[in-house]
Amino acid sequence: MTRIVVSGGAGFIGSHLCDTLLSQGHEVIAVDNLFTGTKRNIQHMLSNPNFEFVRHDVTQPILLECEQVYHLACPASPVHYQYNPIKTIKTNVTGTINMLGVAKRTHARFLLASTSEVYGDPLQHPQVETYWGNVNPIGPRSCYDEGKRVAETLTVNYKEQGHVDTRIVRIFNTFGPRMLFNDGRVVSNFIVQALKGEDITVYGEGQQTRSFCYVDDLVRGIMATMNKDGFYGPVNLGNPNEMTIMDLAKRVIELTGSRSKIVKRPLPQDDPTRRQPDITVAKRELGWTPAVDLNEGLTKTIANFEERLRQGESA
Ligand code: NAD
Ligand code: UDP
């Protein structure tokens, strides 16, 4: 049994990670300020004696004893990270320093949840880890993109100067059960709209592309990175199955049997045109490839959203 801190543990990916860690018999401390995370995501874990929830903002220092730190705390949806951009930067900079500090003091292994957004609106396709990216430092997404880029720099510096055993994963668009109804990201928006019979809001012409990974695959990849000795990344984790946003809208309509219409809305500024991970490194170093295809993942996610709507969760 290992004692493991998961910052952002009440969020979408973090709560799935906590579930898997607990199922493997580890002791888990979830640290979260509940900005975009919810108690509902971790409710079922509270009775597990190996689980502890600490309501805490990572921009403040904290003393914890552990052997591993998964640092996921940071709002991930553009809607939420742009709500208070200065706070998003503080979370990525001060928050990352504080969690690296926990790892340094306790000699724990540390993993940073970085993002494909470090590649910005990429000029190289698909994106490989050696690509430096095309990021607007003063645009509406920069609090997140640049914040994560600094978080990566900090992680590498703590490894080299501070001798912390760190890892970086660059997560590409991930979806699954427990995403907030008002998360604002495309998969949750489309599913809620389809289930409620509302218009499906495609931004721009819908010709921009993304590659969607199911959360169980992602969690497996994150854990494989944490537990591989002598491998530090950065490593892309995502599903290379690229598609247009218009095709995603059609797929969600098909799978929900919805009568919703597709409507076009303005494309947000600096919205990346194409995104697809090159996962050669993950395959080679971790033996990792995604196993859940889009239809299967969407079907499971739609079932979860339907169930939550039935239980009266407001959308
Ligand atoms: P999420 O918003 O559901 O989870 C983030 C969690 O961090 C939430 O529980 C939130 O309350 C918590 N948090 C935010 N600021 C905090 C602070 N200052 N102190 C303590 N807790 C704080 O998002 P997610 O999709 O689960 O993303 C988890 C991580 O993965 C994030 O770091 C995100 O940048 C990264 N990521 C996610 C995706 C994706 O597609 N889901 C893609 C790339 C990177
Ligand atoms: N998008 C959309 N309709 C929505 C929400 C998002 O067309 O209701 C588009 C958005 O403009 C982007 C893509 O879907 O091109 C993915 O957006 P998301 O916010 O999920 O993630 P990110 O842009 O960070 O990859």
GROMACS .gro file of C-alpha atoms and ligand atoms in nm:
model
  384
    1MET     CA    1   0.000   0.000   0.000
    2THR     CA    2   0.122   0.347  -0.094
    3ARG     CA    3  -0.003   0.674   0.053
    4ILE     CA    4  -0.096   0.894  -0.241
    5VAL     CA    5  -0.202   1.259  -0.262
    6VAL     CA    6  -0.431   1.353  -0.552
    7SER     CA    7  -0.474   1.728  -0.590
    8GLY     CA    8  -0.794   1.798  -0.783
    9GLY     CA    9  -0.921   1.464  -0.649
   10ALA     CA   10  -1.287   1.575  -0.642
   11GLY     CA   11  -1.279   1.673  -1.010
   12PHE     CA   12  -1.367   1.476  -1.319
   13ILE     CA   13  -1.039   1.293  -1.392
   14GLY     CA   14  -0.914   1.315  -1.031
   15SER     CA   15  -1.215   1.130  -0.888
   16HIS     CA   16  -1.177   0.847  -1.141
   17LEU     CA   17  -0.809   0.827  -1.050
   18CYS     CA   18  -0.895   0.810  -0.677
   19ASP     CA   19  -1.142   0.527  -0.750
   20THR     CA   20  -0.876   0.321  -0.927
   21LEU     CA   21  -0.608   0.388  -0.664
   22LEU     CA   22  -0.846   0.282  -0.386
   23SER     CA   23  -0.948  -0.031  -0.578
   24GLN     CA   24  -0.579  -0.127  -0.582
   25GLY     CA   25  -0.562  -0.096  -0.203
   26HIS     CA   26  -0.377   0.235  -0.177
   27GLU     CA   27  -0.437   0.508   0.078
   28VAL     CA   28  -0.562   0.823  -0.096
   29ILE     CA   29  -0.571   1.185   0.022
   30ALA     CA   30  -0.779   1.398  -0.217
   31VAL     CA   31  -0.697   1.768  -0.189
   32ASP     CA   32  -0.946   1.998  -0.360
   33ASN     CA   33  -1.104   2.342  -0.315
   34LEU     CA   34  -1.424   2.228  -0.490
   35PHE     CA   35  -1.409   2.504  -0.752
   36THR     CA   36  -1.507   2.271  -1.035
   37GLY     CA   37  -1.496   1.949  -0.832
   38THR     CA   38  -1.795   1.827  -0.631
   39LYS     CA   39  -1.859   1.630  -0.313
   40ARG     CA   40  -2.091   1.414  -0.525
   41ASN     CA   41  -1.790   1.285  -0.722
   42ILE     CA   42  -1.629   1.147  -0.405
   43GLN     CA   43  -1.938   1.073  -0.192
   44HIS     CA   44  -1.909   0.698  -0.249
   45MET     CA   45  -1.546   0.698  -0.130
   46LEU     CA   46  -1.604   0.873   0.204
   47SER     CA   47  -1.689   0.549   0.386
   48ASN     CA   48  -1.364   0.389   0.270
   49PRO     CA   49  -1.112   0.405   0.558
   50ASN     CA   50  -0.832   0.440   0.302
   51PHE     CA   51  -0.982   0.763   0.167
   52GLU     CA   52  -0.947   1.112   0.309
   53PHE     CA   53  -1.079   1.438   0.165
   54VAL     CA   54  -0.906   1.766   0.249
   55ARG     CA   55  -1.084   2.083   0.139
   56HIS     CA   56  -0.787   2.301   0.058
   57ASP     CA   57  -0.672   2.550  -0.203
   58VAL     CA   58  -0.334   2.449  -0.345
   59THR     CA   59  -0.230   2.813  -0.378
   60GLN     CA   60  -0.176   2.786   0.000
   61PRO     CA   61   0.104   2.569   0.144
   62ILE     CA   62   0.007   2.237   0.303
   63LEU     CA   63   0.193   1.972   0.503
   64LEU     CA   64   0.112   1.616   0.400
   65GLU     CA   65   0.305   1.291   0.428
   66CYS     CA   66   0.294   1.068   0.123
   67GLU     CA   67   0.490   0.860  -0.126
   68GLN     CA   68   0.330   0.988  -0.447
   69VAL     CA   69   0.167   1.315  -0.556
   70TYR     CA   70  -0.062   1.336  -0.858
   71HIS     CA   71  -0.104   1.709  -0.920
   72LEU     CA   72  -0.428   1.764  -1.113
   73ALA     CA   73  -0.571   2.070  -0.934
   74CYS     CA   74  -0.664   2.328  -1.199
   75PRO     CA   75  -0.990   2.403  -1.379
   76ALA     CA   76  -0.971   2.240  -1.723
   77SER     CA   77  -1.265   2.381  -1.916
   78PRO     CA   78  -1.210   2.714  -2.098
   79VAL     CA   79  -1.533   2.846  -1.942
   80HIS     CA   80  -1.406   2.779  -1.590
   81TYR     CA   81  -1.037   2.866  -1.631
   82GLN     CA   82  -1.133   3.199  -1.793
   83TYR     CA   83  -1.378   3.285  -1.513
   84ASN     CA   84  -1.089   3.413  -1.299
   85PRO     CA   85  -0.771   3.405  -1.511
   86ILE     CA   86  -0.545   3.543  -1.236
   87LYS     CA   87  -0.659   3.265  -1.006
   88THR     CA   88  -0.591   3.010  -1.281
   89ILE     CA   89  -0.233   3.136  -1.309
   90LYS     CA   90  -0.189   3.130  -0.930
   91THR     CA   91  -0.317   2.773  -0.924
   92ASN     CA   92  -0.071   2.670  -1.194
   93VAL     CA   93   0.230   2.855  -1.057
   94THR     CA   94   0.196   2.885  -0.677
   95GLY     CA   95  -0.019   2.572  -0.659
   96THR     CA   96   0.238   2.369  -0.851
   97ILE     CA   97   0.523   2.504  -0.635
   98ASN     CA   98   0.331   2.406  -0.322
   99MET     CA   99   0.259   2.052  -0.444
  100LEU     CA  100   0.617   2.011  -0.565
  101GLY     CA  101   0.715   2.127  -0.216
  102VAL     CA  102   0.511   1.844  -0.063
  103ALA     CA  103   0.691   1.597  -0.289
  104LYS     CA  104   1.034   1.744  -0.213
  105ARG     CA  105   0.988   1.746   0.164
  106THR     CA  106   0.854   1.390   0.180
  107HIS     CA  107   1.074   1.248  -0.103
  108ALA     CA  108   0.758   1.152  -0.291
  109ARG     CA  109   0.730   1.089  -0.662
  110PHE     CA  110   0.543   1.371  -0.839
  111LEU     CA  111   0.329   1.374  -1.154
  112LEU     CA  112   0.206   1.691  -1.323
  113ALA     CA  113  -0.116   1.678  -1.524
  114SER     CA  114  -0.020   1.906  -1.810
  115THR     CA  115  -0.214   1.951  -2.129
  116SER     CA  116  -0.215   1.945  -2.507
  117GLU     CA  117  -0.283   2.320  -2.474
  118VAL     CA  118   0.092   2.369  -2.426
  119TYR     CA  119   0.103   2.318  -2.806
  120GLY     CA  120  -0.143   2.610  -2.850
  121ASP     CA  121  -0.286   2.630  -3.203
  122PRO     CA  122  -0.029   2.381  -3.335
  123LEU     CA  123   0.161   2.435  -3.657
  124GLN     CA  124   0.281   2.075  -3.648
  125HIS     CA  125   0.037   1.787  -3.687
  126PRO     CA  126  -0.004   1.547  -3.514
  127GLN     CA  127   0.169   1.688  -3.208
  128VAL     CA  128   0.486   1.519  -3.082
  129GLU     CA  129   0.641   1.589  -2.740
  130THR     CA  130   0.940   1.765  -2.895
  131TYR     CA  131   0.717   2.030  -3.058
  132TRP     CA  132   0.744   2.361  -2.867
  133GLY     CA  133   0.400   2.488  -2.955
  134ASN     CA  134   0.233   2.798  -3.092
  135VAL     CA  135   0.082   2.980  -2.795
  136ASN     CA  136  -0.051   3.336  -2.770
  137PRO     CA  137   0.096   3.468  -2.441
  138ILE     CA  138  -0.170   3.738  -2.400
  139GLY     CA  139  -0.481   3.566  -2.537
  140PRO     CA  140  -0.792   3.446  -2.352
  141ARG     CA  141  -0.650   3.094  -2.315
  142SER     CA  142  -0.306   3.206  -2.198
  143CYS     CA  143  -0.380   3.190  -1.824
  144TYR     CA  144  -0.419   2.816  -1.877
  145ASP     CA  145  -0.175   2.747  -2.165
  146GLU     CA  146   0.107   2.958  -2.027
  147GLY     CA  147   0.019   2.855  -1.671
  148LYS     CA  148   0.068   2.490  -1.764
  149ARG     CA  149   0.388   2.572  -1.953
  150VAL     CA  150   0.530   2.733  -1.637
  151ALA     CA  151   0.405   2.435  -1.435
  152GLU     CA  152   0.607   2.210  -1.670
  153THR     CA  153   0.913   2.434  -1.628
  154LEU     CA  154   0.879   2.418  -1.249
  155THR     CA  155   0.841   2.042  -1.261
  156VAL     CA  156   1.159   2.000  -1.466
  157ASN     CA  157   1.351   2.246  -1.244
  158TYR     CA  158   1.246   2.069  -0.924
  159LYS     CA  159   1.365   1.746  -1.084
  160GLU     CA  160   1.702   1.881  -1.189
  161GLN     CA  161   1.779   2.128  -0.912
  162GLY     CA  162   1.561   1.990  -0.632
  163HIS     CA  163   1.614   1.619  -0.709
  164VAL     CA  164   1.242   1.542  -0.700
  165ASP     CA  165   1.143   1.233  -0.900
  166THR     CA  166   0.896   1.408  -1.133
  167ARG     CA  167   0.690   1.317  -1.436
  168ILE     CA  168   0.484   1.520  -1.685
  169VAL     CA  169   0.184   1.391  -1.880
  170ARG     CA  170   0.026   1.604  -2.152
  171ILE     CA  171  -0.341   1.516  -2.152
  172PHE     CA  172  -0.548   1.557  -2.469
  173ASN     CA  173  -0.929   1.605  -2.468
  174THR     CA  174  -1.073   1.352  -2.226
  175PHE     CA  175  -1.438   1.277  -2.155
  176GLY     CA  176  -1.654   1.044  -1.951
  177PRO     CA  177  -1.900   1.006  -1.665
  178ARG     CA  178  -1.900   1.277  -1.393
  179MET     CA  179  -1.820   1.569  -1.622
  180LEU     CA  180  -2.021   1.862  -1.493
  181PHE     CA  181  -2.339   1.942  -1.687
  182ASN     CA  182  -2.221   2.304  -1.698
  183ASP     CA  183  -1.857   2.207  -1.758
  184GLY     CA  184  -1.864   2.398  -2.087
  185ARG     CA  185  -1.647   2.151  -2.277
  186VAL     CA  186  -1.778   2.013  -2.599
  187VAL     CA  187  -1.871   1.653  -2.509
  188SER     CA  188  -2.069   1.745  -2.198
  189ASN     CA  189  -2.237   2.040  -2.374
  190PHE     CA  190  -2.349   1.825  -2.667
  191ILE     CA  191  -2.476   1.539  -2.451
  192VAL     CA  192  -2.677   1.767  -2.220
  193GLN     CA  193  -2.820   1.956  -2.518
  194ALA     CA  194  -2.912   1.633  -2.698
  195LEU     CA  195  -3.076   1.476  -2.392
  196LYS     CA  196  -3.278   1.791  -2.323
  197GLY     CA  197  -3.377   1.834  -2.689
  198GLU     CA  198  -3.203   2.171  -2.705
  199ASP     CA  199  -3.004   2.305  -3.000
  200ILE     CA  200  -2.654   2.160  -3.031
  201THR     CA  201  -2.413   2.455  -3.032
  202VAL     CA  202  -2.131   2.403  -3.280
  203TYR     CA  203  -1.877   2.687  -3.262
  204GLY     CA  204  -1.758   2.822  -3.597
  205GLU     CA  205  -1.814   2.591  -3.894
  206GLY     CA  206  -1.736   2.286  -3.681
  207GLN     CA  207  -1.444   2.194  -3.905
  208GLN     CA  208  -1.191   2.227  -3.622
  209THR     CA  209  -1.073   1.888  -3.498
  210ARG     CA  210  -1.010   1.723  -3.162
  211SER     CA  211  -0.923   1.367  -3.058
  212PHE     CA  212  -1.127   1.233  -2.767
  213CYS     CA  213  -1.001   0.988  -2.506
  214TYR     CA  214  -1.222   0.798  -2.262
  215VAL     CA  215  -1.139   0.867  -1.898
  216ASP     CA  216  -1.061   0.503  -1.800
  217ASP     CA  217  -0.792   0.485  -2.068
  218LEU     CA  218  -0.648   0.815  -1.953
  219VAL     CA  219  -0.632   0.710  -1.587
  220ARG     CA  220  -0.451   0.392  -1.689
  221GLY     CA  221  -0.198   0.602  -1.882
  222ILE     CA  222  -0.142   0.846  -1.595
  223MET     CA  223  -0.081   0.561  -1.351
  224ALA     CA  224   0.152   0.382  -1.592
  225THR     CA  225   0.358   0.702  -1.617
  226MET     CA  226   0.373   0.744  -1.239
  227ASN     CA  227   0.482   0.387  -1.182
  228LYS     CA  228   0.746   0.353  -1.455
  229ASP     CA  229   1.091   0.386  -1.302
  230GLY     CA  230   1.334   0.615  -1.476
  231PHE     CA  231   1.079   0.768  -1.716
  232TYR     CA  232   1.003   1.135  -1.674
  233GLY     CA  233   0.816   1.241  -1.988
  234PRO     CA  234   0.670   1.466  -2.102
  235VAL     CA  235   0.443   1.212  -2.261
  236ASN     CA  236   0.128   1.269  -2.467
  237LEU     CA  237  -0.176   1.080  -2.339
  238GLY     CA  238  -0.479   1.088  -2.564
  239ASN     CA  239  -0.670   0.900  -2.829
  240PRO     CA  240  -0.531   0.965  -3.179
  241ASN     CA  241  -0.878   0.920  -3.328
  242GLU     CA  242  -0.918   1.272  -3.473
  243MET     CA  243  -1.259   1.406  -3.579
  244THR     CA  244  -1.430   1.733  -3.658
  245ILE     CA  245  -1.656   1.893  -3.402
  246MET     CA  246  -1.942   1.878  -3.657
  247ASP     CA  247  -1.898   1.501  -3.681
  248LEU     CA  248  -1.899   1.476  -3.302
  249ALA     CA  249  -2.230   1.665  -3.291
  250LYS     CA  250  -2.381   1.423  -3.543
  251ARG     CA  251  -2.247   1.123  -3.350
  252VAL     CA  252  -2.402   1.245  -3.022
  253ILE     CA  253  -2.738   1.301  -3.194
  254GLU     CA  254  -2.723   0.950  -3.340
  255LEU     CA  255  -2.631   0.781  -3.010
  256THR     CA  256  -2.891   0.968  -2.803
  257GLY     CA  257  -3.164   0.940  -3.069
  258SER     CA  258  -3.222   1.310  -3.008
  259ARG     CA  259  -3.431   1.545  -3.223
  260SER     CA  260  -3.200   1.836  -3.145
  261LYS     CA  261  -3.091   2.059  -3.433
  262ILE     CA  262  -2.733   2.166  -3.490
  263VAL     CA  263  -2.686   2.545  -3.473
  264LYS     CA  264  -2.368   2.743  -3.537
  265ARG     CA  265  -2.228   2.989  -3.284
  266PRO     CA  266  -1.924   3.221  -3.309
  267LEU     CA  267  -1.587   3.050  -3.280
  268PRO     CA  268  -1.407   3.162  -2.961
  269GLN     CA  269  -1.081   3.357  -3.008
  270ASP     CA  270  -0.765   3.144  -3.035
  271ASP     CA  271  -0.966   2.821  -3.065
  272PRO     CA  272  -0.710   2.564  -3.190
  273THR     CA  273  -0.782   2.448  -3.546
  274ARG     CA  274  -0.651   2.093  -3.521
  275ARG     CA  275  -0.542   1.867  -3.243
  276GLN     CA  276  -0.425   1.506  -3.247
  277PRO     CA  277  -0.173   1.337  -3.021
  278ASP     CA  278   0.120   1.141  -3.152
  279ILE     CA  279   0.139   0.864  -2.889
  280THR     CA  280   0.452   0.687  -3.012
  281VAL     CA  281   0.634   0.768  -2.686
  282ALA     CA  282   0.350   0.638  -2.466
  283LYS     CA  283   0.334   0.316  -2.669
  284ARG     CA  284   0.709   0.262  -2.659
  285GLU     CA  285   0.783   0.365  -2.298
  286LEU     CA  286   0.463   0.259  -2.122
  287GLY     CA  287   0.310   0.002  -2.355
  288TRP     CA  288   0.001   0.224  -2.340
  289THR     CA  289  -0.269   0.263  -2.603
  290PRO     CA  290  -0.631   0.365  -2.557
  291ALA     CA  291  -0.870   0.069  -2.565
  292VAL     CA  292  -1.216   0.228  -2.554
  293ASP     CA  293  -1.351   0.351  -2.887
  294LEU     CA  294  -1.553   0.669  -2.920
  295ASN     CA  295  -1.896   0.505  -2.953
  296GLU     CA  296  -1.842   0.287  -2.647
  297GLY     CA  297  -1.713   0.581  -2.442
  298LEU     CA  298  -1.994   0.811  -2.552
  299THR     CA  299  -2.255   0.544  -2.478
  300LYS     CA  300  -2.125   0.504  -2.121
  301THR     CA  301  -2.110   0.881  -2.074
  302ILE     CA  302  -2.461   0.933  -2.210
  303ALA     CA  303  -2.593   0.664  -1.971
  304ASN     CA  304  -2.428   0.842  -1.677
  305PHE     CA  305  -2.573   1.180  -1.780
  306GLU     CA  306  -2.922   1.027  -1.825
  307GLU     CA  307  -2.904   0.870  -1.479
  308ARG     CA  308  -2.796   1.196  -1.315
  309LEU     CA  309  -3.075   1.387  -1.491
  310ARG     CA  310  -3.324   1.122  -1.369
  311GLN     CA  311  -3.194   1.170  -1.015
  312GLY     CA  312  -3.270   1.540  -1.043
  313GLU     CA  313  -2.922   1.685  -1.078
  314SER     CA  314  -2.984   2.025  -1.235
  315ALA     CA  315  -2.844   2.095  -1.578
  316NAD     P1  316  -1.188   1.940  -1.337
  316NAD     O1  317  -1.215   2.087  -1.346
  316NAD     O2  318  -1.304   1.847  -1.327
  316NAD     O3  319  -1.090   1.907  -1.216
  316NAD     C1  320  -1.001   1.999  -1.161
  316NAD     C2  321  -1.011   1.989  -1.010
  316NAD     O4  322  -0.916   2.078  -0.951
  316NAD     C3  323  -1.149   2.028  -0.958
  316NAD     O5  324  -1.193   1.933  -0.865
  316NAD     C4  325  -1.124   2.163  -0.893
  316NAD     O6  326  -1.215   2.191  -0.787
  316NAD     C5  327  -0.980   2.149  -0.846
  316NAD     N1  328  -0.912   2.277  -0.829
  316NAD     C6  329  -0.906   2.381  -0.915
  316NAD     N2  330  -0.833   2.481  -0.864
  316NAD     C7  331  -0.791   2.439  -0.741
  316NAD     C8  332  -0.712   2.498  -0.639
  316NAD     N3  333  -0.661   2.622  -0.651
  316NAD     N4  334  -0.689   2.427  -0.525
  316NAD     C9  335  -0.740   2.302  -0.509
  316NAD     N5  336  -0.816   2.241  -0.604
  316NAD    C10  337  -0.840   2.310  -0.718
  316NAD     O7  338  -1.099   1.905  -1.464
  316NAD     P2  339  -1.042   1.767  -1.517
  316NAD     O8  340  -1.088   1.749  -1.655
  316NAD     O9  341  -1.064   1.659  -1.417
  316NAD    O10  342  -0.886   1.802  -1.524
  316NAD    C11  343  -0.793   1.755  -1.428
  316NAD    C12  344  -0.653   1.795  -1.470
  316NAD    O11  345  -0.622   1.741  -1.597
  316NAD    C13  346  -0.633   1.947  -1.481
  316NAD    O12  347  -0.506   1.980  -1.431
  316NAD    C14  348  -0.639   1.971  -1.628
  316NAD    O13  349  -0.564   2.085  -1.665
  316NAD    C15  350  -0.581   1.844  -1.686
  316NAD     N6  351  -0.630   1.820  -1.822
  316NAD    C16  352  -0.757   1.775  -1.846
  316NAD    C17  353  -0.800   1.756  -1.976
  316NAD    C18  354  -0.937   1.703  -2.008
  316NAD    O14  355  -0.970   1.689  -2.125
  316NAD     N7  356  -1.020   1.669  -1.912
  316NAD    C19  357  -0.715   1.784  -2.082
  316NAD    C20  358  -0.589   1.833  -2.055
  316NAD    C21  359  -0.546   1.849  -1.924
  317UDP     N1  360  -1.713   2.361  -2.891
  317UDP     C1  361  -1.833   2.367  -2.963
  317UDP     N2  362  -1.949   2.376  -2.893
  317UDP     C2  363  -1.955   2.377  -2.759
  317UDP     C3  364  -1.833   2.370  -2.684
  317UDP     C4  365  -1.713   2.362  -2.755
  317UDP     O1  366  -1.832   2.366  -3.087
  317UDP     O2  367  -2.066   2.385  -2.703
  317UDP     C5  368  -1.587   2.349  -2.967
  317UDP     C6  369  -1.476   2.446  -2.924
  317UDP     O3  370  -1.488   2.568  -2.994
  317UDP     C7  371  -1.352   2.368  -2.962
  317UDP     C8  372  -1.391   2.221  -2.942
  317UDP     O4  373  -1.534   2.220  -2.941
  317UDP     O5  374  -1.322   2.387  -3.099
  317UDP     C9  375  -1.340   2.164  -2.811
  317UDP     O6  376  -1.374   2.254  -2.707
  317UDP     P1  377  -1.350   2.221  -2.554
  317UDP     O7  378  -1.386   2.343  -2.477
  317UDP     O8  379  -1.416   2.094  -2.518
  317UDP     O9  380  -1.193   2.193  -2.541
  317UDP     P2  381  -1.061   2.263  -2.601
  317UDP    O10  382  -1.097   2.375  -2.694
  317UDP    O11  383  -0.990   2.311  -2.480
  317UDP    O12  384  -0.995   2.154  -2.674
   0.00000   0.00000   0.00000
